[in-house]
mmCIF file of C-alpha atoms in Angstrom:
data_model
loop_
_atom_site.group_PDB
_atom_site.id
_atom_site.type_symbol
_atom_site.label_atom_id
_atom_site.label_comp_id
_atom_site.label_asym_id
_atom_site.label_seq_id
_atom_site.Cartn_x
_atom_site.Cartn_y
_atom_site.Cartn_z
ATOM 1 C CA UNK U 235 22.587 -18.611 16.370
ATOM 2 C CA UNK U 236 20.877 -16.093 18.642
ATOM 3 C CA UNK U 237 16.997 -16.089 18.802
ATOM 4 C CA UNK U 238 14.368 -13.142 19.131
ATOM 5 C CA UNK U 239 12.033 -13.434 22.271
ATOM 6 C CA UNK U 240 9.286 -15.135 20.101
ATOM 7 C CA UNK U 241 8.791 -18.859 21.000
ATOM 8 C CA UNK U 242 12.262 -20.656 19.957
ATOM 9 C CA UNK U 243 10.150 -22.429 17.460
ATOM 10 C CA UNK U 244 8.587 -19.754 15.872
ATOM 11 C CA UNK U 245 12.313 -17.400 15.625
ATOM 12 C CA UNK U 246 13.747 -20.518 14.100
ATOM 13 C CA UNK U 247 10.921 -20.921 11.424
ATOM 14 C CA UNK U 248 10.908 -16.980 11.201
ATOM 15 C CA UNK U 249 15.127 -17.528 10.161
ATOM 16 C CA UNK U 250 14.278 -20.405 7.986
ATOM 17 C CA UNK U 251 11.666 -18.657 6.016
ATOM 18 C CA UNK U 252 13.888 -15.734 5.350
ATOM 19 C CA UNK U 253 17.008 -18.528 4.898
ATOM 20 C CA UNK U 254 14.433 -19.795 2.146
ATOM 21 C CA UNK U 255 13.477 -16.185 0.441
ATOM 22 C CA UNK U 256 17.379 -15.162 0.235
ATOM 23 C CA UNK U 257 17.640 -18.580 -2.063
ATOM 24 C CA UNK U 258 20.353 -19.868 0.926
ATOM 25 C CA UNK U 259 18.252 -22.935 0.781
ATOM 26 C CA UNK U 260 16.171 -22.848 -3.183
ATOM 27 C CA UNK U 261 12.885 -24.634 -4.525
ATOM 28 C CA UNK U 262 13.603 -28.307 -5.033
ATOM 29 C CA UNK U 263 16.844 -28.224 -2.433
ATOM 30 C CA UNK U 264 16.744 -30.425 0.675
ATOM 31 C CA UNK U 265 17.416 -28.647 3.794
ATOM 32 C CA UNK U 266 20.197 -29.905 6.100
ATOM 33 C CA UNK U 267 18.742 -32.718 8.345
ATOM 34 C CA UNK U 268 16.918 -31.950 11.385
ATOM 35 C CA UNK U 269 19.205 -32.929 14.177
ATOM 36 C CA UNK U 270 21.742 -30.778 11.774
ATOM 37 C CA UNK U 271 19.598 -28.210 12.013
ATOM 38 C CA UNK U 272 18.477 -28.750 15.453
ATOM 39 C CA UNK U 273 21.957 -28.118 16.756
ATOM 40 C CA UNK U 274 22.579 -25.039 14.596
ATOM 41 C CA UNK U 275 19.804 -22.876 16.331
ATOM 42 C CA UNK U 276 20.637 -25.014 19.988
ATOM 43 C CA UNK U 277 17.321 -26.567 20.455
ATOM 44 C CA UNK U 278 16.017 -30.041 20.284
ATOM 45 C CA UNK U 279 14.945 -31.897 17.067
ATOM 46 C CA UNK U 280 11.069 -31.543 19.201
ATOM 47 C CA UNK U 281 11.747 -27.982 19.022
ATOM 48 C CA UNK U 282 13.222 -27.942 15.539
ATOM 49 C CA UNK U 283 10.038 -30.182 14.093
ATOM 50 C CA UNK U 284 7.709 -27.354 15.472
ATOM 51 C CA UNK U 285 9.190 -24.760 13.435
ATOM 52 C CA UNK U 286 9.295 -26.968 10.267
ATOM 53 C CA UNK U 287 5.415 -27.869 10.454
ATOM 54 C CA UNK U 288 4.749 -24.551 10.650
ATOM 55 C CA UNK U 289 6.328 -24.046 7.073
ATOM 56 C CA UNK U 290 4.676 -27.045 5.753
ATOM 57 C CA UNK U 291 1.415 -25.511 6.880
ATOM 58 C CA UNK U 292 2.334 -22.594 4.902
ATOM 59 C CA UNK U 293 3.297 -24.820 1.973
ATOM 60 C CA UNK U 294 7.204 -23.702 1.960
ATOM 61 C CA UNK U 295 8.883 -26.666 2.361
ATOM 62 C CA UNK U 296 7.220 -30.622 1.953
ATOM 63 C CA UNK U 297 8.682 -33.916 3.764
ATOM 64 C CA UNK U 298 8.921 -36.619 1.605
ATOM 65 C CA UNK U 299 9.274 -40.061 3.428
ATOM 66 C CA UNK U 300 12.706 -41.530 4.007
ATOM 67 C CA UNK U 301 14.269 -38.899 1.998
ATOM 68 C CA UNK U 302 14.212 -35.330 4.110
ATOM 69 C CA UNK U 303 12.384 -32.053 3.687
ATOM 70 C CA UNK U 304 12.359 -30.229 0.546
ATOM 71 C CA UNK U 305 11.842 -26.143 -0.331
ATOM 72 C CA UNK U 306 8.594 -26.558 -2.217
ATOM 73 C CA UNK U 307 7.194 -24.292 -5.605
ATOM 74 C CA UNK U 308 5.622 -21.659 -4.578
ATOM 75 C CA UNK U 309 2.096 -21.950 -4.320
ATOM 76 C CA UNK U 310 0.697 -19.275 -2.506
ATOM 77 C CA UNK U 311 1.627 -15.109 -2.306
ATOM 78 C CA UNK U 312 2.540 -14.039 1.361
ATOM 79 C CA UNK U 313 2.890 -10.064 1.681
ATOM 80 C CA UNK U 314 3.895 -9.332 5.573
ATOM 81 C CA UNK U 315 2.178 -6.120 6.698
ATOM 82 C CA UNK U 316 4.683 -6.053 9.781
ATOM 83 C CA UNK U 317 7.279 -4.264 8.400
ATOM 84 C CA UNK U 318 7.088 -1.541 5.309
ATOM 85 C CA UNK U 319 7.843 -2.235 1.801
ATOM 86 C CA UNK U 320 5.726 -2.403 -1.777
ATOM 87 C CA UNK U 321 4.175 -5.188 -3.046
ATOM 88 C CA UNK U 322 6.880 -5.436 -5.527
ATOM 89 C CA UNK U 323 9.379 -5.379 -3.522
ATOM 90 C CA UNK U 324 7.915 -8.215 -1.389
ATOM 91 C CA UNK U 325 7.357 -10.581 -4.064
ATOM 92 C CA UNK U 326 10.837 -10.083 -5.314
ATOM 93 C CA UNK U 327 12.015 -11.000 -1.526
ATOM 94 C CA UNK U 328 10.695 -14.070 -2.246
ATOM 95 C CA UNK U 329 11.826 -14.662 -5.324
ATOM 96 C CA UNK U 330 8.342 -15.144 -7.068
ATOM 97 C CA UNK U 331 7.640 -13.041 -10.886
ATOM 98 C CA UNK U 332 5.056 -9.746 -10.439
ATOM 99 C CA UNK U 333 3.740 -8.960 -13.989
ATOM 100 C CA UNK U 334 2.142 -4.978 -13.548
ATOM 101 C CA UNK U 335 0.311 -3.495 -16.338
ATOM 102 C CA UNK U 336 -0.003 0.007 -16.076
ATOM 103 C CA UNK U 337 -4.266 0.772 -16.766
ATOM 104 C CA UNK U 338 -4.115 4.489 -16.259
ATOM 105 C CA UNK U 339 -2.476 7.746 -15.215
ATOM 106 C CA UNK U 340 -5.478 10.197 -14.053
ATOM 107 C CA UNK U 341 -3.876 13.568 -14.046
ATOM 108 C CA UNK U 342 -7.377 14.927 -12.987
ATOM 109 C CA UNK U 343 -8.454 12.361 -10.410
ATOM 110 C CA UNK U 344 -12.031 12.422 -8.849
ATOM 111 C CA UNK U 345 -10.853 11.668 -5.657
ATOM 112 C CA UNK U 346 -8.406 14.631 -5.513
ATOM 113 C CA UNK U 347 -10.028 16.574 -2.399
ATOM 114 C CA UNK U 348 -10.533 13.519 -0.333
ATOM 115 C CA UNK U 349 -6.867 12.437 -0.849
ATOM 116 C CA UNK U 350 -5.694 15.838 -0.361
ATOM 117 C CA UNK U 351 -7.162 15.820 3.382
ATOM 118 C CA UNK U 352 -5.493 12.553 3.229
ATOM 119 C CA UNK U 353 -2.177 13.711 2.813
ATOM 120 C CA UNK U 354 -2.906 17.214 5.033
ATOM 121 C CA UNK U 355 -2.249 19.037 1.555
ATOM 122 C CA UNK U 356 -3.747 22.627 0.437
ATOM 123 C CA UNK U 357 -6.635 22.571 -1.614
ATOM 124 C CA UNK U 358 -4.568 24.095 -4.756
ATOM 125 C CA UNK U 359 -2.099 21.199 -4.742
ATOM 126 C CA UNK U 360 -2.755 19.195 -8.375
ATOM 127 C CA UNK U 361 -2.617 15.843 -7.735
ATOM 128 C CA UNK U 362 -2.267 12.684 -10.406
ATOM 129 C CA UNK U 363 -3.343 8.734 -10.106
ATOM 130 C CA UNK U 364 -0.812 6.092 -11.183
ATOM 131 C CA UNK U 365 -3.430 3.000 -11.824
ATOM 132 C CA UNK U 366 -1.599 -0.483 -11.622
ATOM 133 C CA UNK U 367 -2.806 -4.438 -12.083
ATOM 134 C CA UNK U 368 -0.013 -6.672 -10.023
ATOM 135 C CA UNK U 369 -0.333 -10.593 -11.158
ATOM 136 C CA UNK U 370 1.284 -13.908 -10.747
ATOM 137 C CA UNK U 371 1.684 -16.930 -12.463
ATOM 138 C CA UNK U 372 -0.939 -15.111 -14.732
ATOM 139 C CA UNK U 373 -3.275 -14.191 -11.893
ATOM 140 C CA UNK U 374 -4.520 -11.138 -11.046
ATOM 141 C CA UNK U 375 -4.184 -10.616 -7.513
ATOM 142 C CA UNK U 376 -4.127 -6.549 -6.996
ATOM 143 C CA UNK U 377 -5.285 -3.550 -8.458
ATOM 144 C CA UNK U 378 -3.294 -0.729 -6.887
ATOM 145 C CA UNK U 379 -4.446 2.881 -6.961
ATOM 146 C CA UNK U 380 -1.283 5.438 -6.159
ATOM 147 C CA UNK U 381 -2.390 9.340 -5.831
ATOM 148 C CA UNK U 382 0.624 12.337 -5.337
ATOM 149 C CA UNK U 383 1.358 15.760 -5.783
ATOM 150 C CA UNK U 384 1.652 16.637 -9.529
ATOM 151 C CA UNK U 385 4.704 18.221 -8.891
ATOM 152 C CA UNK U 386 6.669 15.139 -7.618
ATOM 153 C CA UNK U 387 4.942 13.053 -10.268
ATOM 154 C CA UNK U 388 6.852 14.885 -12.887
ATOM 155 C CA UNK U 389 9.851 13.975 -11.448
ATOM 156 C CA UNK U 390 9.253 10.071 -12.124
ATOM 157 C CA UNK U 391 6.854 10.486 -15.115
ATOM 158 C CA UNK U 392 9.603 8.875 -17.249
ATOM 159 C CA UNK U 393 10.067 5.668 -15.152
ATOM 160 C CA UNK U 394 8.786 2.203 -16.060
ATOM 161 C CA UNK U 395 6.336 1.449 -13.674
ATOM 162 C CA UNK U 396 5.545 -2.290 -15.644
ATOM 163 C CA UNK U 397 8.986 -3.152 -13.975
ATOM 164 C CA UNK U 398 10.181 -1.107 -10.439
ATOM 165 C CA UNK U 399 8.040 -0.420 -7.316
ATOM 166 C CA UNK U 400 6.860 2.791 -6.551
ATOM 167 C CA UNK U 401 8.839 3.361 -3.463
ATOM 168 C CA UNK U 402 11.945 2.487 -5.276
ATOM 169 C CA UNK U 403 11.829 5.297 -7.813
ATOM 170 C CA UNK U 404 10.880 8.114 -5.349
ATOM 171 C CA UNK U 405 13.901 7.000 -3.476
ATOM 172 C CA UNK U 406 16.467 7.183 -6.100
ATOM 173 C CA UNK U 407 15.146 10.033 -8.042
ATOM 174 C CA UNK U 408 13.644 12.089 -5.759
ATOM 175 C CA UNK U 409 15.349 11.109 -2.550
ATOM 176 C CA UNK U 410 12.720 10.449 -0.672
ATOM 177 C CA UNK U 411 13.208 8.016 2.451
ATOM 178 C CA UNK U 412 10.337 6.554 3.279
ATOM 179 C CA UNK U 413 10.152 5.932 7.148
ATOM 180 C CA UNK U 414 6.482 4.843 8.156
ATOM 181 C CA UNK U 415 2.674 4.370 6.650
ATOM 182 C CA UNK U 416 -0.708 3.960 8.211
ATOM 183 C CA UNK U 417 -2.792 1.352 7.200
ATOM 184 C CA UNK U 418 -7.018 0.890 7.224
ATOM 185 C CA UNK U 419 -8.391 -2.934 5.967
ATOM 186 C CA UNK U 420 -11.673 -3.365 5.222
ATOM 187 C CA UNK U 421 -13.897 -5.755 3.343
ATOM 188 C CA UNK U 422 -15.455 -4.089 0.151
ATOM 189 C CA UNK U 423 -17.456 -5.301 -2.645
ATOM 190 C CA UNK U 424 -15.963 -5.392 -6.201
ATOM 191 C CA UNK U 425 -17.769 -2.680 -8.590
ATOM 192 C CA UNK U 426 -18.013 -3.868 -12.113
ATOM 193 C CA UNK U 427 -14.709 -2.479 -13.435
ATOM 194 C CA UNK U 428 -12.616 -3.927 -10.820
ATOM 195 C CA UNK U 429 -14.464 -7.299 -11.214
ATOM 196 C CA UNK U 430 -13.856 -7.398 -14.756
ATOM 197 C CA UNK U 431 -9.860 -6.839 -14.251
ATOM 198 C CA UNK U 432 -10.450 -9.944 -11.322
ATOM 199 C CA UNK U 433 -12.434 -11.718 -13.669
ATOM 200 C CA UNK U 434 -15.258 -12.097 -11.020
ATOM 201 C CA UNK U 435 -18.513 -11.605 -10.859
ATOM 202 C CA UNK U 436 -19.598 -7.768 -9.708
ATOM 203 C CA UNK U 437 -20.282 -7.412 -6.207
ATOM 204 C CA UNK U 438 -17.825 -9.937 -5.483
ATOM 205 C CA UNK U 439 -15.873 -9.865 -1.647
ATOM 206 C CA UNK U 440 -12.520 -8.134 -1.784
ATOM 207 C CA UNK U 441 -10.148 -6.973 0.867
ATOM 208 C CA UNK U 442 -9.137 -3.139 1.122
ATOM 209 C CA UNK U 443 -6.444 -1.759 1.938
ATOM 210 C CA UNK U 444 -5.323 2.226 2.245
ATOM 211 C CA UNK U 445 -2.361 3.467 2.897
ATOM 212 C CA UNK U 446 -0.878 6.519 3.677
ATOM 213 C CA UNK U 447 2.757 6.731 3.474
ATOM 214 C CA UNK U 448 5.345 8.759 5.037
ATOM 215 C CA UNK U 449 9.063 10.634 4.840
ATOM 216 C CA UNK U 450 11.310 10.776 8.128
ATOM 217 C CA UNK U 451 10.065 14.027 8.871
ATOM 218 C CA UNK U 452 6.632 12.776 9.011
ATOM 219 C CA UNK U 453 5.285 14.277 6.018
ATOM 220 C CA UNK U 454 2.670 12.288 3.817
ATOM 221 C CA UNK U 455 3.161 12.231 0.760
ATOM 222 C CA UNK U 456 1.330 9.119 -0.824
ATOM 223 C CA UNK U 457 -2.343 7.847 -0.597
ATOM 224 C CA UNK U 458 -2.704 4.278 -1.765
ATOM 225 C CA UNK U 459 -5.566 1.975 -2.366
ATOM 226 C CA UNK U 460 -5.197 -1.403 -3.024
ATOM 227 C CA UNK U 461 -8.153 -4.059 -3.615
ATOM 228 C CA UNK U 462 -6.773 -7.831 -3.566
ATOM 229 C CA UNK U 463 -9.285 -10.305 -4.404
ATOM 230 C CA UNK U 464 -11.729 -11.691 -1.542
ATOM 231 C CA UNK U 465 -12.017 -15.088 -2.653
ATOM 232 C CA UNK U 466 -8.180 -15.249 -3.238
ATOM 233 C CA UNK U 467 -6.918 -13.965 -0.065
ATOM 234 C CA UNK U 468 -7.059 -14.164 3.536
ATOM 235 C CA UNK U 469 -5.348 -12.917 6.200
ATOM 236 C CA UNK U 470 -3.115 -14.569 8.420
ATOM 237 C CA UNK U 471 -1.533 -13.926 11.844
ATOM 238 C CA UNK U 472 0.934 -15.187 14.009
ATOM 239 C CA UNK U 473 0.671 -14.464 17.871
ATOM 240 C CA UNK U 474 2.876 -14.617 20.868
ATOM 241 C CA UNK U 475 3.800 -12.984 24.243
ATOM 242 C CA UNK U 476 6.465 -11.095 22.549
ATOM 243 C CA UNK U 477 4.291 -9.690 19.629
ATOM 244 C CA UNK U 478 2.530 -10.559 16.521
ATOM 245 C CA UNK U 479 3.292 -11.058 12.754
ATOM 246 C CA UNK U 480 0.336 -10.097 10.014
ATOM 247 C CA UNK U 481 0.144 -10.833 6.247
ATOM 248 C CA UNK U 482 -1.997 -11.463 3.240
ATOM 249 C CA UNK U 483 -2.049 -14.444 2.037
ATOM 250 C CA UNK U 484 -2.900 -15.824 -1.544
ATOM 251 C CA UNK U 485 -5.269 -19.385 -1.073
#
């Protein structure tokens, strides 16, 4: 199996985890044993043992004594900001259940000007919020703010936005491929409406993230901004010669 030029260990944990996420290996399954394994990718079980502590530091798989190494529940939410995709669309990768109530659609937003400059839009363009909470196993992890142009909102008015992402609908209804986004994190604190949907205290830490999304031609046509709970979340990176890998991570 050919590797990327990442350090062998951290291409062969980089296979597993998406091995894991596809369900080739499921929660509770054992994976092959580590010689097995070790000959599979072509390195030695030394090698091999690297990239399978680096999952157990994650909390993907767990060695139980005597017995092998196991694909563990999942505990914790990872979103990868190295490549582009919606939060649902992430969490589905992996195979864990998004709940997303749908608070509000602002037709009016106050934001509109700022957003508009945002997306390099005239001033006369209407624009319209789609407001969403995203939990798991119950939580509350992300509120999600989504501004466009009126007039591509009622093309997807009608869709069920409790159930598909965002970036799916556009795509099949509208035909829009998106090709690229740029990103701004910051830390924020929580006013009192956003604490209440957290169930935090106001003034609590959160991370924030905005987004501004793109077609192939370059054109921006979405603002996002998404608050993901401080206390919850952190953010994790994985270095090397070759590059690095970024993503949120629920604690």
């Amino acid at each position: 199996m050919a590797l990327s030029e990442l350090p062998k260990y951290q291409s062969i944990s980089n296979d597993l985890r998406e091995r894991i996420a596809q369900n080739e290996f499921s929660t509770g399954e054992r994976l092959p044993a580590q010689h097995a394994l070790a000959e599979e990718y072509g390195v030695t079980v030394m090698t091999l043992r690297q990239a399978i502590a680096e999952l157990e530091a994650e909390g993907l798989v767990r060695a139980a004594k005597g017995k092998g190494t196991f694909v563990s529940e999942p505990s914790s939410v990872r979103y990868d900001l190295d490549h582009l995709s919606s939060f649902t669309q992430e969490m589905t990768h992996q195979g864990i259940d998004v709940s997303t109530d749908v608070l509000a659609i602002e037709t009016d937003p106050t934001d509109a000007n700022a957003v508009r400059a945002a997306l390099a839009m005239a001033d006369d363009v209407a624009m319209v919020a789609l407001v969403r909470l995203r939990s798991t196993g119950g939580e509350a992890l992300v509120l999600q703010r989504s501004v466009l142009a009126t007039s591509l909102w009622s093309e997807i008015s009608n869709a069920d936005f409790a159930s598909r992402s965002l970036y799916d609908v556009l795509g099949e209804q509208c035909g829009i491929a998106l090709d690229r986004a740029s990103e701004t994190i910051r830390a924020v604190s929580l006013d009192d409406d956003a604490a209440a949907l957290f169930g935090v205290t106001p003034g609590s830490a959160a991370l924030e993230s905005i987004r501004v999304s793109r077609t192939v031609d370059g054109v921006a046509f979405l603002y996002d901004r998404a608050l993901l709970r401080g206390e919850a979340t952190e953010i994790r990176t994985e270095r090397s010669a070759a590059g690095m890998r970024v993503a949120f991570q629920t604690l």
